[in-house]
mmCIF file of C-alpha atoms in Angstrom:
data_model
loop_
_atom_site.group_PDB
_atom_site.id
_atom_site.type_symbol
_atom_site.label_atom_id
_atom_site.label_comp_id
_atom_site.label_asym_id
_atom_site.label_seq_id
_atom_site.Cartn_x
_atom_site.Cartn_y
_atom_site.Cartn_z
ATOM 1 C CA MET Y 9 0.004 -0.066 -0.077
ATOM 2 C CA GLU Y 10 1.136 3.604 -0.689
ATOM 3 C CA THR Y 11 2.152 4.543 2.920
ATOM 4 C CA SER Y 12 3.381 7.906 1.534
ATOM 5 C CA ALA Y 13 -0.249 8.852 0.822
ATOM 6 C CA LEU Y 14 -1.531 8.304 4.503
ATOM 7 C CA LEU Y 15 -2.974 11.114 6.592
ATOM 8 C CA ARG Y 16 -1.035 12.734 9.229
ATOM 9 C CA PRO Y 17 -1.521 10.805 12.464
ATOM 10 C CA GLY Y 18 -2.944 14.038 14.157
ATOM 11 C CA ASP Y 19 -5.758 14.139 11.371
ATOM 12 C CA VAL Y 20 -6.680 10.436 12.105
ATOM 13 C CA ALA Y 21 -6.602 11.214 15.685
ATOM 14 C CA GLU Y 22 -9.092 14.007 15.214
ATOM 15 C CA ALA Y 23 -11.453 11.969 13.228
ATOM 16 C CA VAL Y 24 -11.216 9.194 15.912
ATOM 17 C CA ASP Y 25 -11.810 11.731 18.779
ATOM 18 C CA GLY Y 26 -14.745 12.975 16.899
ATOM 19 C CA PHE Y 27 -16.251 9.407 16.407
ATOM 20 C CA LEU Y 28 -15.692 8.483 20.128
ATOM 21 C CA ALA Y 29 -17.227 11.794 21.251
ATOM 22 C CA ALA Y 30 -20.314 11.009 19.441
ATOM 23 C CA SER Y 31 -20.299 7.513 20.978
ATOM 24 C CA PRO Y 32 -20.551 8.088 24.683
ATOM 25 C CA ALA Y 33 -20.836 5.180 27.002
ATOM 26 C CA ALA Y 34 -24.223 6.334 27.998
ATOM 27 C CA ARG Y 35 -25.509 5.616 24.558
ATOM 28 C CA ALA Y 36 -24.027 2.095 24.398
ATOM 29 C CA TRP Y 37 -26.266 -0.920 24.212
ATOM 30 C CA ASP Y 38 -25.788 -4.700 24.733
ATOM 31 C CA VAL Y 39 -27.518 -7.745 23.221
ATOM 32 C CA GLU Y 40 -28.484 -9.225 26.670
ATOM 33 C CA THR Y 41 -30.546 -6.092 28.041
ATOM 34 C CA ALA Y 42 -31.530 -3.908 25.111
ATOM 35 C CA PHE Y 43 -34.459 -5.868 23.811
ATOM 36 C CA ASP Y 44 -37.394 -7.987 25.129
ATOM 37 C CA TRP Y 45 -36.347 -11.112 23.547
ATOM 38 C CA ALA Y 46 -39.239 -13.082 25.116
ATOM 39 C CA ALA Y 47 -41.648 -11.068 22.958
ATOM 40 C CA ALA Y 48 -39.722 -11.757 19.696
ATOM 41 C CA ASP Y 49 -41.906 -13.596 17.225
ATOM 42 C CA ALA Y 50 -40.759 -14.608 13.762
ATOM 43 C CA GLY Y 51 -44.422 -15.518 13.076
ATOM 44 C CA LEU Y 52 -45.110 -11.780 12.652
ATOM 45 C CA LEU Y 53 -42.735 -11.639 9.640
ATOM 46 C CA THR Y 54 -43.330 -12.556 6.071
ATOM 47 C CA ASP Y 55 -41.259 -15.422 4.419
ATOM 48 C CA GLY Y 56 -39.277 -12.543 2.633
ATOM 49 C CA GLN Y 57 -38.795 -10.741 5.873
ATOM 50 C CA ARG Y 58 -37.362 -13.856 7.616
ATOM 51 C CA SER Y 59 -35.087 -14.434 4.581
ATOM 52 C CA ALA Y 60 -33.832 -10.863 4.792
ATOM 53 C CA VAL Y 61 -33.060 -11.447 8.441
ATOM 54 C CA ARG Y 62 -30.980 -14.590 7.578
ATOM 55 C CA PHE Y 63 -29.144 -12.678 4.802
ATOM 56 C CA VAL Y 64 -28.073 -9.810 6.896
ATOM 57 C CA THR Y 65 -27.080 -12.061 9.719
ATOM 58 C CA LEU Y 66 -24.742 -13.881 7.509
ATOM 59 C CA ILE Y 67 -23.282 -10.470 6.107
ATOM 60 C CA GLU Y 68 -22.807 -8.931 9.810
ATOM 61 C CA ASP Y 69 -21.335 -12.297 11.165
ATOM 62 C CA HIS Y 70 -18.394 -12.015 8.726
ATOM 63 C CA LEU Y 71 -16.968 -9.141 11.034
ATOM 64 C CA PRO Y 72 -13.570 -11.125 11.672
ATOM 65 C CA GLY Y 73 -12.941 -11.092 8.039
ATOM 66 C CA TYR Y 74 -13.751 -7.329 7.754
ATOM 67 C CA PHE Y 75 -11.554 -6.550 10.785
ATOM 68 C CA ASP Y 76 -8.664 -8.626 9.446
ATOM 69 C CA VAL Y 77 -8.637 -6.489 6.257
ATOM 70 C CA TYR Y 78 -7.845 -3.349 8.213
ATOM 71 C CA HIS Y 79 -5.437 -5.161 10.476
ATOM 72 C CA ARG Y 80 -3.528 -6.618 7.541
ATOM 73 C CA ASN Y 81 -3.405 -3.219 5.761
ATOM 74 C CA PHE Y 82 -2.777 -0.900 8.625
ATOM 75 C CA PRO Y 83 -0.667 -3.125 10.874
ATOM 76 C CA VAL Y 84 0.384 -2.064 14.373
ATOM 77 C CA ASP Y 85 3.678 -4.125 14.661
ATOM 78 C CA ASP Y 86 7.447 -3.932 13.682
ATOM 79 C CA THR Y 87 6.627 -4.589 10.038
ATOM 80 C CA VAL Y 88 6.107 -0.830 9.432
ATOM 81 C CA ASP Y 89 8.325 2.126 10.377
ATOM 82 C CA PRO Y 90 7.504 4.296 13.377
ATOM 83 C CA ALA Y 91 5.853 7.109 11.281
ATOM 84 C CA VAL Y 92 3.377 4.527 9.655
ATOM 85 C CA PHE Y 93 2.946 2.848 12.908
ATOM 86 C CA THR Y 94 1.701 5.986 14.618
ATOM 87 C CA HIS Y 95 -0.777 6.507 11.937
ATOM 88 C CA ASN Y 96 -1.937 2.970 12.277
ATOM 89 C CA ARG Y 97 -2.121 3.097 16.041
ATOM 90 C CA GLU Y 98 -4.512 6.181 15.965
ATOM 91 C CA LEU Y 99 -6.689 4.330 13.467
ATOM 92 C CA TYR Y 100 -6.698 1.201 15.591
ATOM 93 C CA HIS Y 101 -8.565 3.238 18.243
ATOM 94 C CA PHE Y 102 -11.373 3.435 15.878
ATOM 95 C CA THR Y 103 -11.256 -0.067 14.266
ATOM 96 C CA VAL Y 104 -11.387 -1.953 17.651
ATOM 97 C CA ARG Y 105 -14.450 0.016 18.523
ATOM 98 C CA TRP Y 106 -15.987 -0.548 15.169
ATOM 99 C CA ALA Y 107 -15.303 -4.049 15.359
ATOM 100 C CA ALA Y 108 -16.918 -4.486 18.693
ATOM 101 C CA GLU Y 109 -20.060 -2.689 17.569
ATOM 102 C CA GLU Y 110 -20.244 -4.659 14.231
ATOM 103 C CA ASP Y 111 -19.743 -7.843 16.548
ATOM 104 C CA THR Y 112 -22.709 -6.831 18.476
ATOM 105 C CA HIS Y 113 -24.713 -6.405 15.404
ATOM 106 C CA ALA Y 114 -24.078 -10.056 14.490
ATOM 107 C CA ARG Y 115 -24.945 -11.309 17.951
ATOM 108 C CA ALA Y 116 -28.143 -9.246 18.100
ATOM 109 C CA LEU Y 117 -29.336 -10.682 14.718
ATOM 110 C CA ALA Y 118 -28.362 -14.145 15.748
ATOM 111 C CA ARG Y 119 -30.155 -13.666 19.069
ATOM 112 C CA TYR Y 120 -33.278 -12.596 17.332
ATOM 113 C CA GLN Y 121 -33.244 -15.593 15.046
ATOM 114 C CA GLU Y 122 -32.969 -17.868 18.022
ATOM 115 C CA ALA Y 123 -35.370 -15.943 20.324
ATOM 116 C CA SER Y 124 -38.115 -15.558 17.716
ATOM 117 C CA GLY Y 125 -38.070 -19.210 16.631
ATOM 118 C CA MET Y 126 -36.439 -18.719 13.263
ATOM 119 C CA ALA Y 127 -33.321 -20.855 14.240
ATOM 120 C CA VAL Y 128 -31.956 -23.401 16.534
ATOM 121 C CA ARG Y 129 -28.625 -22.086 18.094
ATOM 122 C CA ASP Y 130 -26.306 -24.984 17.132
ATOM 123 C CA GLU Y 131 -27.661 -25.186 13.723
ATOM 124 C CA LEU Y 132 -27.291 -21.357 13.094
ATOM 125 C CA ARG Y 133 -23.755 -21.472 14.224
ATOM 126 C CA GLU Y 134 -22.983 -24.160 11.670
ATOM 127 C CA GLU Y 135 -24.729 -22.180 9.007
ATOM 128 C CA LEU Y 136 -22.747 -18.879 9.899
ATOM 129 C CA ALA Y 137 -19.550 -20.971 9.844
ATOM 130 C CA VAL Y 138 -19.951 -21.768 6.098
ATOM 131 C CA GLU Y 139 -19.380 -18.092 5.092
ATOM 132 C CA GLY Y 140 -17.731 -16.811 8.046
ATOM 133 C CA ARG Y 141 -14.627 -18.973 7.448
ATOM 134 C CA LYS Y 142 -14.163 -17.594 3.832
ATOM 135 C CA ARG Y 143 -11.236 -15.016 3.389
ATOM 136 C CA PHE Y 144 -12.567 -11.531 2.733
ATOM 137 C CA ASP Y 145 -10.247 -9.152 0.937
ATOM 138 C CA LEU Y 146 -10.219 -5.674 -0.583
ATOM 139 C CA PRO Y 147 -7.385 -5.571 -3.110
ATOM 140 C CA TYR Y 148 -6.537 -1.929 -2.919
ATOM 141 C CA ASP Y 149 -3.240 0.044 -3.200
ATOM 142 C CA HIS Y 150 -4.233 3.425 -1.800
ATOM 143 C CA PRO Y 151 -5.240 4.060 1.643
ATOM 144 C CA VAL Y 152 -8.315 6.277 0.829
ATOM 145 C CA GLN Y 153 -9.809 3.303 -0.957
ATOM 146 C CA PHE Y 154 -10.439 1.415 2.267
ATOM 147 C CA PHE Y 155 -12.363 4.375 3.507
ATOM 148 C CA THR Y 156 -14.252 4.948 0.486
ATOM 149 C CA TYR Y 157 -15.416 1.309 0.284
ATOM 150 C CA ALA Y 158 -16.542 1.337 3.824
ATOM 151 C CA LEU Y 159 -18.303 4.621 3.526
ATOM 152 C CA VAL Y 160 -20.558 3.150 0.712
ATOM 153 C CA GLN Y 161 -20.924 -0.134 2.519
ATOM 154 C CA GLU Y 162 -21.901 1.445 5.826
ATOM 155 C CA LYS Y 163 -24.288 3.921 4.352
ATOM 156 C CA ALA Y 164 -25.994 1.180 2.122
ATOM 157 C CA THR Y 165 -26.301 -0.986 5.043
ATOM 158 C CA GLN Y 166 -27.875 1.872 7.172
ATOM 159 C CA ILE Y 167 -30.400 2.620 4.503
ATOM 160 C CA TYR Y 168 -31.368 -1.070 4.059
ATOM 161 C CA TYR Y 169 -31.885 -1.475 7.754
ATOM 162 C CA GLN Y 170 -34.072 1.584 7.935
ATOM 163 C CA GLN Y 171 -36.240 0.316 4.975
ATOM 164 C CA LEU Y 172 -36.550 -3.101 6.404
ATOM 165 C CA ARG Y 173 -37.595 -1.796 9.674
ATOM 166 C CA GLU Y 174 -40.451 0.198 8.073
ATOM 167 C CA VAL Y 175 -41.950 -2.969 6.515
ATOM 168 C CA CYS Y 176 -41.224 -5.804 9.169
ATOM 169 C CA GLY Y 177 -44.129 -6.923 11.378
ATOM 170 C CA ASP Y 178 -42.232 -7.752 14.789
ATOM 171 C CA PRO Y 179 -41.637 -4.806 17.205
ATOM 172 C CA VAL Y 180 -38.542 -6.611 18.646
ATOM 173 C CA LEU Y 181 -36.983 -6.780 15.140
ATOM 174 C CA ARG Y 182 -37.825 -3.140 14.502
ATOM 175 C CA ALA Y 183 -35.990 -2.214 17.620
ATOM 176 C CA VAL Y 184 -32.862 -4.237 16.717
ATOM 177 C CA LEU Y 185 -32.850 -2.587 13.443
ATOM 178 C CA THR Y 186 -33.132 0.914 14.753
ATOM 179 C CA ARG Y 187 -30.145 0.257 17.020
ATOM 180 C CA LEU Y 188 -28.204 -1.245 14.046
ATOM 181 C CA SER Y 189 -28.968 1.612 11.638
ATOM 182 C CA ARG Y 190 -28.031 4.285 14.174
ATOM 183 C CA ASP Y 191 -24.712 2.545 14.500
ATOM 184 C CA GLU Y 192 -24.239 2.225 10.983
ATOM 185 C CA ALA Y 193 -24.872 5.955 10.504
ATOM 186 C CA ARG Y 194 -22.125 6.723 12.988
ATOM 187 C CA HIS Y 195 -19.751 4.461 11.155
ATOM 188 C CA PHE Y 196 -20.554 6.219 7.887
ATOM 189 C CA SER Y 197 -19.962 9.612 9.470
ATOM 190 C CA PHE Y 198 -16.392 8.518 10.474
ATOM 191 C CA MET Y 199 -15.635 7.218 7.006
ATOM 192 C CA ALA Y 200 -17.045 10.329 5.491
ATOM 193 C CA ASP Y 201 -14.751 12.513 7.775
ATOM 194 C CA VAL Y 202 -11.741 10.493 6.841
ATOM 195 C CA VAL Y 203 -12.563 10.594 3.033
ATOM 196 C CA GLY Y 204 -13.056 14.361 3.341
ATOM 197 C CA ARG Y 205 -9.747 14.705 5.089
ATOM 198 C CA TYR Y 206 -7.979 12.725 2.316
ATOM 199 C CA LEU Y 207 -9.547 15.081 -0.291
ATOM 200 C CA ARG Y 208 -8.400 18.138 1.594
ATOM 201 C CA ALA Y 209 -4.953 16.824 2.107
ATOM 202 C CA TYR Y 210 -4.132 15.310 -1.270
ATOM 203 C CA GLY Y 211 -6.772 17.025 -3.694
ATOM 204 C CA ASP Y 212 -7.593 15.508 -6.969
ATOM 205 C CA THR Y 213 -4.661 12.860 -6.642
ATOM 206 C CA VAL Y 214 -7.143 10.686 -4.778
ATOM 207 C CA ALA Y 215 -9.835 10.822 -7.495
ATOM 208 C CA GLU Y 216 -8.661 7.962 -9.547
ATOM 209 C CA PRO Y 217 -8.174 5.505 -6.492
ATOM 210 C CA MET Y 218 -11.841 6.666 -5.436
ATOM 211 C CA ARG Y 219 -13.156 5.994 -8.875
ATOM 212 C CA ASP Y 220 -11.514 2.474 -8.968
ATOM 213 C CA VAL Y 221 -13.391 1.628 -5.771
ATOM 214 C CA ILE Y 222 -16.767 2.595 -7.304
ATOM 215 C CA ALA Y 223 -15.974 0.923 -10.671
ATOM 216 C CA ALA Y 224 -15.499 -2.492 -9.211
ATOM 217 C CA PHE Y 225 -17.756 -2.172 -6.077
ATOM 218 C CA ARG Y 226 -19.296 -5.212 -4.579
ATOM 219 C CA MET Y 227 -20.964 -5.371 -0.991
ATOM 220 C CA PRO Y 228 -19.350 -7.882 1.426
ATOM 221 C CA LEU Y 229 -19.618 -11.568 0.460
ATOM 222 C CA ALA Y 230 -21.020 -10.695 -3.189
ATOM 223 C CA ASP Y 231 -17.991 -12.615 -4.538
ATOM 224 C CA THR Y 232 -17.848 -15.512 -2.045
ATOM 225 C CA MET Y 233 -21.378 -16.387 -0.912
ATOM 226 C CA ARG Y 234 -23.166 -19.069 -3.087
ATOM 227 C CA GLY Y 235 -26.244 -17.648 -4.468
ATOM 228 C CA TYR Y 236 -25.548 -14.173 -3.205
ATOM 229 C CA TRP Y 237 -27.054 -12.170 -6.137
ATOM 230 C CA ARG Y 238 -30.236 -14.385 -6.307
ATOM 231 C CA TRP Y 239 -30.594 -13.857 -2.466
ATOM 232 C CA ALA Y 240 -29.988 -10.126 -2.767
ATOM 233 C CA LEU Y 241 -32.713 -9.684 -5.514
ATOM 234 C CA LYS Y 242 -35.131 -11.717 -3.301
ATOM 235 C CA ILE Y 243 -34.481 -9.401 -0.196
ATOM 236 C CA ALA Y 244 -34.805 -6.357 -2.444
ATOM 237 C CA ASP Y 245 -38.526 -7.226 -3.021
ATOM 238 C CA VAL Y 246 -39.052 -6.905 0.794
ATOM 239 C CA ALA Y 247 -37.112 -3.610 1.252
ATOM 240 C CA ARG Y 248 -34.920 -1.877 -1.226
ATOM 241 C CA TYR Y 249 -31.500 -3.160 -1.527
ATOM 242 C CA ASP Y 250 -29.269 -1.255 -3.643
ATOM 243 C CA HIS Y 251 -25.721 -0.056 -2.610
ATOM 244 C CA THR Y 252 -25.847 2.592 -5.171
ATOM 245 C CA ASP Y 253 -28.349 4.372 -3.074
ATOM 246 C CA ALA Y 254 -25.288 5.383 -0.959
ATOM 247 C CA TYR Y 255 -23.473 7.079 -3.911
ATOM 248 C CA GLU Y 256 -25.242 10.503 -3.545
ATOM 249 C CA HIS Y 257 -23.940 10.633 -0.004
ATOM 250 C CA LEU Y 258 -20.395 10.067 -1.286
ATOM 251 C CA ILE Y 259 -20.939 12.860 -3.868
ATOM 252 C CA LYS Y 260 -22.065 15.097 -0.887
ATOM 253 C CA VAL Y 261 -18.889 14.285 0.855
ATOM 254 C CA ILE Y 262 -16.726 15.148 -2.032
ATOM 255 C CA ASP Y 263 -18.646 18.443 -2.579
ATOM 256 C CA ARG Y 264 -18.207 19.505 0.970
ATOM 257 C CA ALA Y 265 -14.480 18.789 0.975
ATOM 258 C CA VAL Y 266 -13.378 20.357 -2.329
ATOM 259 C CA ASP Y 267 -13.913 24.141 -2.476
ATOM 260 C CA ALA Y 268 -12.629 24.302 -6.129
ATOM 261 C CA PRO Y 269 -13.265 21.196 -8.078
ATOM 262 C CA THR Y 270 -10.665 20.320 -10.790
ATOM 263 C CA ARG Y 271 -11.363 18.389 -13.894
ATOM 264 C CA ARG Y 272 -10.514 15.083 -12.306
ATOM 265 C CA ILE Y 273 -12.871 15.982 -9.337
ATOM 266 C CA ASP Y 274 -15.715 16.723 -11.606
ATOM 267 C CA GLU Y 275 -15.024 13.614 -13.654
ATOM 268 C CA LEU Y 276 -15.048 11.609 -10.434
ATOM 269 C CA THR Y 277 -18.531 12.931 -9.317
ATOM 270 C CA ALA Y 278 -19.678 12.456 -12.881
ATOM 271 C CA PHE Y 279 -18.773 8.895 -12.987
ATOM 272 C CA ILE Y 280 -20.301 8.220 -9.535
ATOM 273 C CA SER Y 281 -23.675 9.893 -10.697
ATOM 274 C CA ARG Y 282 -23.550 7.636 -13.767
ATOM 275 C CA CYS Y 283 -23.135 4.525 -11.651
ATOM 276 C CA ARG Y 284 -26.171 5.374 -9.779
ATOM 277 C CA ALA Y 285 -28.188 5.302 -12.903
ATOM 278 C CA LEU Y 286 -27.029 1.815 -13.718
ATOM 279 C CA PRO Y 287 -28.811 -1.559 -12.570
ATOM 280 C CA ALA Y 288 -27.314 -2.693 -9.220
#
């Protein structure tokens, strides 16, 4: 990876501090006490809604793979020089919190399946292991690409959870999705902050790396889960599922960060806009 294109450690620290300030302990929640699990009832859901819950549980449960991508590409050990380590160490303050929250999402969705009668715990554990053990990778060379990818992924997930919440019949599931979508919104805000900092620090030199992310974008597990696209189309019939819904938010991040757009920036936003018009 191009370590010469990293943000200053102080910039990363400011972004992390902002994220943590927006995530006070008083707002924290846990799987065990946040919901009335005894009231969970999958019988209040349609077949399509139950399928959507199974799908997003598989996606969220792949958290170890997502976290490992950032651990591999932003290592905090003696394989990097002190300056890079300092940057990565500041970022690590975010990634460990991010991982903990995403793992809580996975546990909450699995707990819902068990409590509502959708799944038996041991059988669900085996089902999750099929996808969970597969390697997840983001083959990027520029650091801004990891945050651009996560920006889109987090916003797309937030949007889907909000839309699924509006149609699902079980109040317990609606409560779970409310918590999850709020967390995803905060994660998106961090990624948007970091991407904006890259644009301000490096200008249009990050336009091409960002464009490459959008050109080849796939949601997590799209390339590894058997039957992913068929399943994604099925759950889109329940609530809109289209990652390109997040692209307008990426364009807003770019517009806010760049005071005087150059030709390369204009071409980037035009490309993202065109991608929004294409089939997902």
